[in-house]
């Protein structure tokens, strides 16, 4: 929140709030449509947006909450350059990992720099320059800064852009115990941030991705338009994103059928895909198996999955102990496996294999015949090919057993707004960021990384909090908490009353805008609903004559009145009661969480 002395009373005619009746033609998700229509943002180019006054106010409010809670957690604010030397990225090996997502600029003298999408390298370089002793640790540094990523498909308004505002924090510790303390502190700070911002969120186990590290959690806002899948066990509370979600115990091998016929070869001319093979042989895709071939570091390996399942590359990478994983090319497959792509199978396969548990549990299956236009039918896993390395290798889906108790899991969608990582020594080892311990021995700093997409908080709030009339802002991040609507701006006494109510609210600590436009009441009400001001105060001649002003919360269908005889304080009390209730709810949530160690 801003300080009380920063509260101001704004007149609509003296700001820029250009509302639109129609959504932009390229907008698909509610947040994109409504933030444009309500006058919060305007697109400059693909993946780049201007924040108009209303949008900037909400953005700054979210930013202020982030800054307050980071300071409360003991993090120290810095500001690092957006321009980063390419050499730092090459030092850690991420120059190749990020690939085309890394925006590069050519400077004079054939020098190249990157526009930072994240700052692990920069902050590690800073730490190795400034920190030399264990006495200086632990420390957590953070910044709120514009980041850049050459997103190939910018879309969904400010949810997926090439330029975005991010809070990124980095902890440096002497031990795993110190790292765990920093991680727990940031985890709790994130809970407080999103509680205060008023956005509903779910915490899920996550993959670290190109950032690296061995433990991480994502903070997700459930939304039907979210691009991320959340796998949840409603019974135990287990939750993970699809990249990370584990699958509970599946019994294998399947009970042997003594009468099962021997496998046989079937001609499948030109049938390469699972769907084509299944239709041709008259079976369902889930009765088939497929063999995918990867390059794990420099080794060619294979993974056998059920035909209707998708490989989880993070699980595959871990199964083979690889640091990098990519699908093998047709030439690499032919050379290593001695069989053509599209007809590969596990029987007589020449490359190391890992078998998914769902395949091992199949009583029989259809597999590639390792020659063109041939598949084997009636193949029994464990009888016709070995089950030496059976692991969970696929993406979890709805109905799969939970790893905590075995209950069927459900799948929902969500928008990522925060992510915390335990990096360990990934960057300090690569960049020689060391300190002297109490015995004078050199040790590598142990790091954590903690990010929040600040503009994603706004978009996620709109996705979660809107209706057919427009945005329903959570009060803490609304551009203005109260809109005062005088129905006749040409009536001096009515305007004087409106000004008095607005001033009292401001003095009490509220953000207030007066709709002083000479417009019909219907226009003003529609705009107030579209923009989503939490509280609307209507002052009209008939109401004043009856001794009342009208109030309406944006998240309620019903309006109510306050007596003029009690003056503006009656309205102040209404606003203050809601504010205090929201603050107490955040305190209660924090108390219920306690503060135990995170997984």
C-alpha positions as a printed NumPy array, in Angstrom:
array([[  0.   ,   0.   ,   0.   ],
       [  1.016,   3.602,  -0.48 ],
       [  1.477,   5.808,   2.58 ],
       [ -1.427,   7.908,   3.826],
       [  0.298,  11.104,   2.757],
       [  0.363,   9.744,  -0.799],
       [ -3.433,   9.391,  -0.919],
       [ -5.038,  11.815,  -3.311],
       [ -8.475,  12.759,  -4.543],
       [ -8.551,  12.542,  -8.337],
       [-11.148,  13.898, -10.738],
       [-12.011,  11.72 , -13.71 ],
       [-11.74 ,  14.653, -16.097],
       [ -8.164,  15.274, -14.989],
       [ -6.831,  11.784, -15.66 ],
       [ -6.696,   9.448, -18.66 ],
       [ -9.184,   6.571, -18.406],
       [-10.262,   5.693, -21.961],
       [-12.878,   2.95 , -21.691],
       [-14.048,   0.979, -24.728],
       [-17.363,  -0.701, -25.521],
       [-15.786,  -3.492, -27.581],
       [-12.886,  -5.839, -26.892],
       [ -9.823,  -5.765, -29.176],
       [-10.14 ,  -8.275, -32.011],
       [ -6.999, -10.18 , -31.018],
       [ -7.964, -10.567, -27.337],
       [ -8.879, -14.099, -26.264],
       [ -8.691, -14.258, -22.467],
       [-10.756, -12.1  , -20.074],
       [ -7.784, -10.233, -18.587],
       [ -6.611,  -9.062, -22.019],
       [-10.103,  -7.963, -23.055],
       [-10.942,  -6.197, -19.812],
       [ -7.608,  -4.492, -19.124],
       [ -7.799,  -2.923, -22.593],
       [-11.504,  -2.092, -22.442],
       [-11.225,  -0.619, -18.938],
       [ -8.353,   1.672, -19.927],
       [ -5.519,  -0.003, -18.027],
       [ -3.178,  -0.919, -20.91 ],
       [ -2.578,  -0.243, -24.589],
       [ -0.471,  -2.356, -26.929],
       [  2.531,  -0.714, -28.567],
       [  3.779,  -3.756, -30.46 ],
       [  3.781,  -7.516, -30.21 ],
       [  4.468,  -8.407, -26.564],
       [  4.896,  -4.767, -25.412],
       [  2.295,  -2.698, -23.549],
       [  1.947,   0.821, -22.196],
       [  0.418,   1.056, -18.726],
       [ -2.089,   3.898, -18.62 ],
       [ -2.76 ,   5.768, -15.344],
       [ -5.241,   3.223, -13.959],
       [ -3.008,   0.299, -14.884],
       [  0.08 ,   1.946, -13.466],
       [ -1.672,   2.641, -10.161],
       [ -2.636,  -1.018,  -9.776],
       [  0.824,  -2.129, -10.848],
       [  2.475,   0.178,  -8.319],
       [  0.172,  -1.055,  -5.551],
       [  1.118,  -4.67 ,  -6.246],
       [  4.76 ,  -3.619,  -6.414],
       [  4.489,  -1.834,  -3.055],
       [  3.033,  -4.945,  -1.387],
       [  5.851,  -7.044,  -2.841],
       [  8.456,  -4.563,  -1.629],
       [  6.993,  -4.367,   1.875],
       [  6.854,  -8.131,   2.335],
       [ 10.329,  -8.676,   0.911],
       [ 11.665,  -6.152,   3.398],
       [  9.71 ,  -7.816,   6.19 ],
       [ 11.377, -11.125,   5.234],
       [ 14.822,  -9.539,   5.52 ],
       [ 15.641,  -9.214,   1.821],
       [ 17.777,  -6.243,   0.714],
       [ 16.789,  -4.289,  -2.382],
       [ 19.276,  -3.611,  -5.179],
       [ 18.916,  -2.673,  -8.833],
       [ 20.992,  -4.548, -11.379],
       [ 21.544,  -3.627, -15.03 ],
       [ 19.179,  -4.916, -17.695],
       [ 22.177,  -5.057, -20.066],
       [ 24.228,  -8.161, -19.305],
       [ 27.564,  -9.297, -20.795],
       [ 27.154, -12.383, -22.969],
       [ 30.316, -13.743, -21.342],
       [ 28.452, -14.276, -18.046],
       [ 25.87 , -16.447, -19.795],
       [ 28.588, -18.461, -21.475],
       [ 30.318, -18.877, -18.121],
       [ 27.336, -20.814, -16.755],
       [ 26.431, -22.587, -19.993],
       [ 23.013, -20.957, -20.165],
       [ 23.825, -19.101, -23.371],
       [ 23.007, -22.338, -25.197],
       [ 20.185, -23.383, -22.831],
       [ 18.145, -20.211, -23.301],
       [ 18.76 , -20.17 , -27.041],
       [ 16.585, -17.744, -29.003],
       [ 14.68 , -16.595, -25.909],
       [ 17.74 , -14.538, -24.966],
       [ 17.478, -11.084, -26.551],
       [ 20.864,  -9.876, -27.791],
       [ 22.12 ,  -6.463, -28.84 ],
       [ 25.195,  -5.683, -30.927],
       [ 27.271,  -2.791, -29.63 ],
       [ 30.099,  -0.918, -31.31 ],
       [ 33.302,  -2.848, -31.837],
       [ 31.442,  -6.099, -32.505],
       [ 30.545,  -6.495, -28.839],
       [ 27.344,  -8.257, -27.776],
       [ 25.178,  -7.934, -24.689],
       [ 21.92 ,  -9.546, -23.601],
       [ 18.758,  -7.918, -22.31 ],
       [ 18.277,  -9.794, -19.052],
       [ 15.386, -12.26 , -18.829],
       [ 16.624, -13.117, -15.326],
       [ 19.661, -12.214, -13.215],
       [ 21.259, -15.346, -11.746],
       [ 24.557, -14.692, -13.504],
       [ 24.622, -10.995, -12.672],
       [ 23.839, -11.436,  -8.982],
       [ 26.333, -14.299,  -8.652],
       [ 29.   , -12.098, -10.225],
       [ 28.075,  -9.397,  -7.697],
       [ 28.273, -11.835,  -4.79 ],
       [ 31.659, -13.241,  -5.767],
       [ 32.961,  -9.686,  -5.988],
       [ 31.567,  -8.444,  -2.653],
       [ 31.276, -11.493,  -0.382],
       [ 34.417, -13.2  ,   0.882],
       [ 33.625, -14.431,   4.412],
       [ 31.002, -16.558,   6.125],
       [ 30.444, -13.575,   8.42 ],
       [ 28.706, -11.8  ,   5.514],
       [ 26.241, -14.652,   5.051],
       [ 23.379, -15.387,   4.836],
       [ 22.074, -12.577,   2.67 ],
       [ 19.115, -12.246,   0.283],
       [ 19.177,  -9.599,  -2.451],
       [ 16.18 ,  -8.632,  -4.558],
       [ 15.123,  -6.182,  -7.227],
       [ 11.959,  -5.136,  -9.082],
       [ 12.922,  -4.554, -12.662],
       [ 11.878,  -4.834, -16.297],
       [ 12.923,  -8.119, -17.909],
       [ 13.083,  -9.16 , -21.549],
       [ 12.488, -12.489, -23.251],
       [ 12.145, -13.071, -26.994],
       [  8.867, -14.904, -26.567],
       [  8.074, -16.507, -29.949],
       [  4.304, -16.23 , -29.445],
       [  3.355, -13.256, -27.261],
       [ -0.338, -13.548, -26.374],
       [ -2.987, -13.158, -23.711],
       [ -2.215,  -9.482, -23.077],
       [  0.286,  -8.981, -20.262],
       [  0.299, -12.68 , -19.329],
       [  2.844, -13.587, -22.003],
       [  4.963, -10.703, -23.246],
       [  8.456,  -9.907, -24.441],
       [  8.87 ,  -7.173, -21.824],
       [  7.628,  -7.658, -18.272],
       [  8.068,  -6.425, -14.711],
       [  9.511,  -8.966, -12.322],
       [ 10.584,  -9.176,  -8.716],
       [ 13.559, -11.51 ,  -8.524],
       [ 15.388, -12.368,  -5.318],
       [ 18.517, -14.44 ,  -4.682],
       [ 19.696, -15.887,  -1.389],
       [ 23.318, -16.753,  -0.57 ],
       [ 24.03 , -19.143,   2.291],
       [ 26.879, -21.049,   3.912],
       [ 24.899, -24.272,   4.405],
       [ 21.843, -26.222,   3.358],
       [ 20.28 , -25.323,   6.695],
       [ 20.681, -21.614,   5.95 ],
       [ 19.273, -22.16 ,   2.449],
       [ 16.227, -23.91 ,   3.899],
       [ 15.658, -21.003,   6.269],
       [ 15.876, -18.49 ,   3.407],
       [ 13.585, -20.643,   1.253],
       [ 10.976, -20.925,   3.998],
       [ 11.174, -17.178,   4.61 ],
       [ 10.57 , -16.404,   0.926],
       [  7.833, -19.051,   0.693],
       [  5.977, -17.416,   3.569],
       [  6.595, -13.929,   2.16 ],
       [  5.003, -15.052,  -1.115],
       [  1.954, -16.34 ,   0.754],
       [  1.607, -12.972,   2.498],
       [  2.064, -11.075,  -0.789],
       [ -0.64 , -12.986,  -2.63 ],
       [ -2.952, -12.946,   0.404],
       [ -2.616,  -9.168,   0.596],
       [ -3.102,  -8.751,  -3.164],
       [ -6.373, -10.653,  -2.81 ],
       [ -5.688, -13.273,  -5.484],
       [ -6.671, -16.928,  -4.92 ],
       [ -3.66 , -19.211,  -5.306],
       [ -2.517, -22.807,  -5.07 ],
       [  1.056, -23.828,  -4.187],
       [  2.357, -26.695,  -6.301],
       [  5.583, -28.655,  -6.573],
       [  7.394, -27.652,  -9.746],
       [ 10.291, -28.299, -12.077],
       [ 13.172, -25.828, -12.011],
       [ 13.505, -25.713, -15.807],
       [ 16.345, -23.673, -17.329],
       [ 16.937, -21.897, -13.988],
       [ 18.298, -25.123, -12.503],
       [ 18.233, -26.372,  -8.939],
       [ 16.8  , -29.352,  -7.099],
       [ 13.63 , -28.121,  -5.348],
       [ 10.984, -25.591,  -6.297],
       [  7.367, -24.545,  -5.818],
       [  5.05 , -22.523,  -8.029],
       [  2.288, -20.207,  -6.871],
       [ -0.611, -20.63 ,  -9.28 ],
       [ -3.926, -18.806,  -9.675],
       [ -6.598, -21.322, -10.765],
       [ -8.091, -20.221, -14.071],
       [ -9.796, -21.988, -16.96 ],
       [ -7.682, -19.888, -19.325],
       [ -4.373, -20.768, -17.639],
       [ -1.684, -22.397, -19.754],
       [ -0.322, -24.563, -16.927],
       [ -1.907, -27.815, -15.75 ],
       [ -2.212, -28.395, -12.016],
       [ -2.419, -31.995, -10.838],
       [ -4.117, -32.252,  -7.425],
       [ -5.119, -34.894,  -4.922],
       [ -8.224, -33.528,  -3.165],
       [ -7.788, -36.016,  -0.312],
       [ -4.163, -35.502,   0.759],
       [ -3.745, -31.963,  -0.626],
       [ -0.843, -33.003,  -2.865],
       [ -0.44 , -30.599,  -5.793],
       [  2.147, -30.252,  -8.555],
       [  2.365, -28.839, -12.028],
       [  2.258, -31.387, -14.823],
       [  5.99 , -31.173, -15.417],
       [  6.659, -32.265, -11.839],
       [  3.632, -34.327, -10.803],
       [  4.431, -37.86 ,  -9.707],
       [  2.127, -40.811, -10.198],
       [  1.314, -43.143,  -7.331],
       [  1.914, -46.864,  -7.231],
       [  0.743, -48.89 , -10.242],
       [  0.948, -52.644,  -9.799],
       [  3.193, -54.397, -12.309],
       [  3.892, -56.672, -13.993],
       [  0.351, -57.542, -15.01 ],
       [ -0.854, -61.002, -13.942],
       [  0.482, -63.511, -16.445],
       [ -2.058, -65.221, -18.686],
       [ -0.869, -68.777, -19.397],
       [ -3.088, -68.934, -22.46 ],
       [ -1.709, -65.731, -23.961],
       [ -0.672, -66.383, -27.579],
       [  2.862, -65.696, -28.776],
       [  3.377, -62.326, -30.339],
       [  3.216, -62.11 , -34.131],
       [  4.129, -59.654, -36.844],
       [  1.475, -57.707, -38.719],
       [  1.97 , -55.672, -41.862],
       [  1.063, -52.022, -41.265],
       [  1.892, -50.311, -44.562],
       [  2.496, -46.589, -44.133],
       [  1.036, -46.577, -40.6  ],
       [  3.465, -44.645, -38.39 ],
       [  1.413, -42.765, -35.81 ],
       [ -0.315, -44.381, -32.841],
       [ -3.719, -43.334, -34.154],
       [ -3.036, -44.773, -37.61 ],
       [ -1.738, -48.089, -36.233],
       [ -4.604, -48.435, -33.732],
       [ -7.28 , -47.822, -36.359],
       [ -5.619, -50.158, -38.853],
       [ -5.293, -53.013, -36.339],
       [ -8.698, -52.414, -34.736],
       [ -7.418, -51.62 , -31.248],
       [ -7.559, -48.585, -28.976],
       [ -4.53 , -46.255, -28.642],
       [ -4.247, -47.214, -24.942],
       [ -3.68 , -50.833, -26.05 ],
       [ -0.546, -49.845, -27.967],
       [  2.95 , -48.797, -26.897],
       [  5.456, -46.411, -28.437],
       [  9.214, -46.092, -28.189],
       [ 10.661, -42.581, -28.086],
       [ 14.378, -42.071, -28.633],
       [ 16.297, -39.272, -26.903],
       [ 19.787, -37.912, -26.801],
       [ 20.585, -37.803, -23.074],
       [ 23.758, -35.732, -22.922],
       [ 25.784, -37.64 , -25.548],
       [ 24.044, -41.003, -25.137],
       [ 21.156, -42.356, -27.245],
       [ 18.431, -43.88 , -25.038],
       [ 14.855, -45.068, -25.427],
       [ 11.631, -44.719, -23.449],
       [  8.629, -47.041, -23.828],
       [  5.236, -45.45 , -23.098],
       [  1.631, -46.412, -23.558],
       [  0.368, -45.106, -26.884],
       [ -2.018, -42.55 , -25.382],
       [  0.492, -41.156, -22.857],
       [  2.946, -38.256, -23.165],
       [  6.551, -38.442, -22.031],
       [  7.64 , -36.219, -19.161],
       [ 11.089, -35.111, -20.251],
       [ 12.113, -34.005, -16.761],
       [ 11.414, -37.536, -15.492],
       [ 13.216, -39.052, -18.493],
       [ 16.231, -36.813, -17.882],
       [ 16.384, -37.889, -14.252],
       [ 15.918, -41.561, -15.192],
       [ 19.119, -41.507, -17.232],
       [ 21.002, -39.069, -14.977],
       [ 21.35 , -36.574, -17.815],
       [ 21.856, -32.827, -17.532],
       [ 20.466, -32.197, -21.036],
       [ 17.822, -34.052, -23.029],
       [ 16.487, -33.727, -26.566],
       [ 14.718, -35.943, -29.063],
       [ 17.157, -37.828, -31.297],
       [ 17.206, -37.154, -35.02 ],
       [ 16.163, -39.741, -37.599],
       [ 19.818, -40.32 , -38.538],
       [ 20.838, -40.748, -34.876],
       [ 17.982, -43.207, -34.349],
       [ 18.823, -45.286, -37.41 ],
       [ 22.501, -45.4  , -36.48 ],
       [ 22.016, -46.295, -32.791],
       [ 18.882, -48.461, -32.889],
       [ 19.284, -49.993, -36.328],
       [ 15.59 , -49.448, -36.965],
       [ 13.499, -46.802, -38.752],
       [ 11.689, -44.016, -36.897],
       [  7.962, -44.715, -36.7  ],
       [  8.33 , -48.476, -36.377],
       [ 10.566, -48.752, -33.304],
       [  9.773, -51.284, -30.614],
       [ 11.347, -52.733, -27.448],
       [ 11.761, -56.327, -28.692],
       [ 15.424, -56.808, -29.569],
       [ 16.098, -53.081, -29.146],
       [ 19.811, -52.184, -29.239],
       [ 19.736, -49.044, -27.085],
       [ 19.283, -48.676, -23.289],
       [ 15.571, -48.583, -22.441],
       [ 13.415, -47.3  , -19.598],
       [  9.862, -48.636, -19.364],
       [  6.976, -46.611, -17.979],
       [  5.037, -48.302, -15.176],
       [  1.795, -48.185, -17.182],
       [  3.417, -50.25 , -19.95 ],
       [  4.766, -52.782, -17.454],
       [  1.219, -53.21 , -16.116],
       [ -0.317, -54.002, -19.526],
       [ -1.408, -57.649, -20.046],
       [ -0.533, -57.285, -23.718],
       [  0.239, -54.52 , -26.175],
       [  1.089, -53.586, -29.769],
       [  4.656, -52.414, -30.436],
       [  6.81 , -51.442, -33.39 ],
       [  8.436, -54.303, -35.278],
       [ 11.779, -52.514, -35.841],
       [ 11.353, -52.654, -39.607],
       [  9.371, -50.55 , -42.043],
       [  5.613, -51.249, -42.187],
       [  5.7  , -53.903, -39.43 ],
       [  4.198, -54.   , -35.921],
       [  4.015, -56.817, -33.378],
       [  0.685, -57.732, -31.746],
       [ -0.036, -59.749, -28.568],
       [  3.257, -58.597, -27.026],
       [  3.425, -59.331, -23.295],
       [  5.663, -56.975, -21.277],
       [  8.107, -58.941, -19.141],
       [  7.738, -62.008, -21.336],
       [  8.669, -60.61 , -24.734],
       [ 10.896, -57.742, -23.57 ],
       [ 12.618, -57.237, -20.243],
       [ 11.407, -54.975, -17.444],
       [ 14.784, -54.086, -15.983],
       [ 14.268, -50.325, -15.627],
       [ 10.622, -49.535, -14.87 ],
       [  9.912, -45.976, -13.748],
       [  7.292, -43.231, -13.742],
       [  8.197, -41.499, -17.018],
       [  5.031, -39.785, -18.201],
       [  2.835, -36.779, -17.566],
       [  0.243, -37.339, -14.876],
       [ -3.376, -37.127, -15.985],
       [ -6.784, -36.956, -14.334],
       [ -7.618, -40.218, -12.599],
       [ -4.016, -41.283, -11.993],
       [ -3.309, -42.441,  -8.416],
       [ -1.824, -39.861,  -6.078],
       [  1.711, -40.479,  -4.803],
       [  0.344, -39.636,  -1.346],
       [ -2.364, -42.168,  -0.594],
       [ -3.346, -43.342,  -4.06 ],
       [ -6.578, -41.349,  -4.41 ],
       [ -7.536, -40.405,  -7.994],
       [ -6.052, -37.036,  -8.928],
       [ -7.831, -34.207, -10.72 ],
       [ -6.518, -31.753, -13.297],
       [ -7.193, -28.015, -13.281],
       [ -5.592, -25.098, -15.101],
       [ -3.675, -22.227, -13.605],
       [ -1.601, -19.092, -14.174],
       [  1.855, -18.953, -12.62 ],
       [  2.448, -15.776, -10.626],
       [  5.426, -16.812,  -8.477],
       [  8.168, -19.426,  -8.353],
       [ 10.751, -20.304,  -5.693],
       [ 13.846, -22.485,  -6.294],
       [ 16.587, -24.097,  -4.278],
       [ 19.512, -23.617,  -6.646],
       [ 22.246, -25.13 ,  -4.516],
       [ 25.682, -24.502,  -6.039],
       [ 24.691, -24.591,  -9.719],
       [ 25.765, -20.984, -10.334],
       [ 28.333, -20.497,  -7.6  ],
       [ 30.241, -23.554,  -8.836],
       [ 30.131, -22.423, -12.454],
       [ 31.223, -18.875, -11.583],
       [ 33.54 , -19.642,  -8.655],
       [ 31.486, -17.674,  -6.133],
       [ 33.221, -18.759,  -2.932],
       [ 33.718, -17.633,   0.672],
       [ 36.04 , -18.544,   3.51 ],
       [ 34.369, -20.534,   6.275],
       [ 35.194, -20.273,   9.992],
       [ 38.198, -22.558,   9.463],
       [ 39.588, -20.423,   6.639],
       [ 38.58 , -23.015,   4.039],
       [ 37.099, -22.001,   0.698],
       [ 33.463, -23.057,   0.159],
       [ 30.93 , -22.475,  -2.604],
       [ 27.97 , -20.265,  -1.762],
       [ 24.631, -22.09 ,  -1.652],
       [ 21.935, -20.209,  -3.515],
       [ 18.178, -19.858,  -3.804],
       [ 16.13 , -17.965,  -6.397],
       [ 12.666, -16.449,  -5.951],
       [ 10.618, -14.745,  -8.695],
       [  7.263, -12.969,  -8.967],
       [  5.712, -11.669, -12.184],
       [  4.352,  -8.352, -10.92 ],
       [  2.213,  -7.583, -13.975],
       [  1.004, -11.19 , -13.915],
       [ -0.516, -10.452, -10.495],
       [ -2.824,  -7.924, -12.172],
       [ -3.752, -10.19 , -15.078],
       [ -4.299, -13.187, -12.795],
       [ -6.468, -11.09 , -10.475],
       [ -8.67 , -10.108, -13.408],
       [ -8.865, -13.721, -14.636],
       [-10.002, -14.81 , -11.18 ],
       [-12.119, -11.745, -10.323],
       [-14.449, -10.599, -13.103],
       [-18.045, -10.927, -14.221],
       [-20.129, -10.059, -17.26 ],
       [-19.944,  -6.341, -16.405],
       [-16.179,  -6.065, -16.031],
       [-13.38 ,  -6.367, -13.489],
       [-14.006,  -6.979,  -9.774],
       [-10.744,  -5.74 ,  -8.257],
       [ -9.522,  -6.94 ,  -4.875],
       [ -9.419,  -3.755,  -2.84 ],
       [ -5.635,  -3.743,  -2.132],
       [ -4.675,  -3.532,  -5.82 ],
       [ -7.628,  -1.584,  -7.222],
       [ -6.489,   1.653,  -8.898],
       [ -8.94 ,   3.511,  -6.657],
       [-10.815,   1.928,  -3.774],
       [-13.815,   4.26 ,  -3.976],
       [-15.465,   6.012,  -6.909],
       [-17.693,   8.94 ,  -5.938],
       [-20.434,   9.453,  -8.528],
       [-22.305,  12.766,  -8.393],
       [-25.288,  12.364, -10.714],
       [-25.539,  16.04 , -11.694],
       [-22.167,  17.756, -11.952],
       [-23.885,  21.034, -12.847],
       [-25.513,  21.28 ,  -9.413],
       [-23.059,  23.176,  -7.133],
       [-24.472,  21.97 ,  -3.794],
       [-24.456,  18.353,  -4.927],
       [-20.841,  18.681,  -6.089],
       [-19.914,  20.305,  -2.792],
       [-21.338,  17.288,  -0.951],
       [-19.508,  14.881,  -3.248],
       [-16.246,  16.722,  -2.593],
       [-16.826,  16.562,   1.169],
       [-17.389,  12.799,   1.122],
       [-14.36 ,  12.249,  -1.109],
       [-12.158,  14.382,   1.116],
       [-13.232,  12.515,   4.257],
       [-12.402,   9.194,   2.619],
       [ -9.008,  10.453,   1.518],
       [ -8.211,  11.73 ,   4.996],
       [ -9.166,   8.299,   6.372],
       [ -6.651,   6.682,   4.036],
       [ -8.704,   5.665,   0.994],
       [ -7.837,   6.157,  -2.669],
       [-10.725,   8.067,  -4.248],
       [-11.716,   9.159,  -7.74 ],
       [-14.623,  11.536,  -8.374],
       [-16.495,  10.907, -11.616],
       [-17.031,  14.558, -12.49 ],
       [-17.89 ,  13.886, -16.126],
       [-21.033,  15.452, -17.495],
       [-22.473,  12.092, -18.513],
       [-25.695,  10.159, -17.983],
       [-25.786,   8.055, -14.775],
       [-25.969,   4.845, -16.816],
       [-22.699,   5.652, -18.571],
       [-20.981,   6.363, -15.258],
       [-22.296,   3.18 , -13.646],
       [-21.225,   1.015, -16.587],
       [-17.73 ,   2.483, -16.561],
       [-17.448,   2.048, -12.777],
       [-18.399,  -1.636, -13.134],
       [-16.112,  -2.165, -16.132],
       [-13.1  ,  -0.683, -14.329],
       [-14.038,  -2.521, -11.15 ],
       [-13.736,   0.068,  -8.353],
       [-14.496,  -1.865,  -5.133],
       [-16.913,   0.695,  -3.637],
       [-19.267,   3.029,  -5.506],
       [-20.731,   6.028,  -3.699],
       [-23.632,   7.658,  -5.569],
       [-24.772,  11.154,  -4.63 ],
       [-27.97 ,  12.379,  -6.281],
       [-30.482,  15.108,  -5.687],
       [-33.334,  12.686,  -4.874],
       [-31.145,  10.774,  -2.435],
       [-30.003,  13.903,  -0.655],
       [-33.595,  15.092,  -0.453],
       [-34.415,  11.773,   1.243],
       [-31.394,  12.157,   3.52 ],
       [-29.396,   9.295,   1.992],
       [-26.41 ,   8.49 ,  -0.17 ],
       [-26.217,   5.194,  -2.035],
       [-23.383,   2.675,  -1.65 ],
       [-22.637,  -0.485,  -3.612],
       [-19.772,  -2.954,  -3.372],
       [-18.606,  -4.129,  -6.78 ],
       [-18.724,  -7.786,  -5.717],
       [-22.366,  -7.503,  -4.644],
       [-25.556,  -7.144,  -6.681],
       [-27.325,  -5.151,  -3.989],
       [-26.861,  -1.49 ,  -3.082],
       [-27.507,   0.036,   0.351],
       [-27.716,   3.505,   1.841],
       [-26.02 ,   5.593,   4.488],
       [-27.762,   8.494,   6.275],
       [-26.637,  11.978,   5.357],
       [-27.34 ,  13.   ,   8.94 ],
       [-24.29 ,  11.001,  10.085],
       [-22.134,  12.81 ,   7.548],
       [-19.231,  11.349,   5.557],
       [-18.063,   9.375,   8.586],
       [-20.793,   6.797,   7.954],
       [-19.279,   6.025,   4.529],
       [-15.769,   6.096,   5.956],
       [-16.856,   3.475,   8.482],
       [-18.188,   1.221,   5.705],
       [-14.923,   1.443,   3.764],
       [-12.8  ,   1.01 ,   6.909],
       [-14.712,  -2.085,   8.048],
       [-14.025,  -3.834,   4.728],
       [-10.365,  -2.799,   4.757],
       [ -9.891,  -4.016,   8.331],
       [-11.651,  -7.321,   7.585],
       [ -9.354,  -7.96 ,   4.63 ],
       [ -6.271,  -7.207,   6.699],
       [ -7.452,  -9.482,   9.515],
       [ -8.135, -12.288,   7.037],
       [ -4.483, -12.092,   5.914],
       [ -3.312, -12.252,   9.528],
       [ -5.544, -15.264,  10.182],
       [ -4.252, -17.091,   7.098],
       [ -0.652, -16.534,   8.186],
       [ -1.456, -17.86 ,  11.658],
       [ -3.059, -21.004,  10.203],
       [ -0.028, -21.654,   8.01 ],
       [  2.273, -21.681,  11.016],
       [  5.715, -21.761,   9.388],
       [  6.913, -25.334,   9.123],
       [  9.703, -26.404,   6.767],
       [  8.845, -26.753,   3.082],
       [  9.412, -29.864,   1.011]])
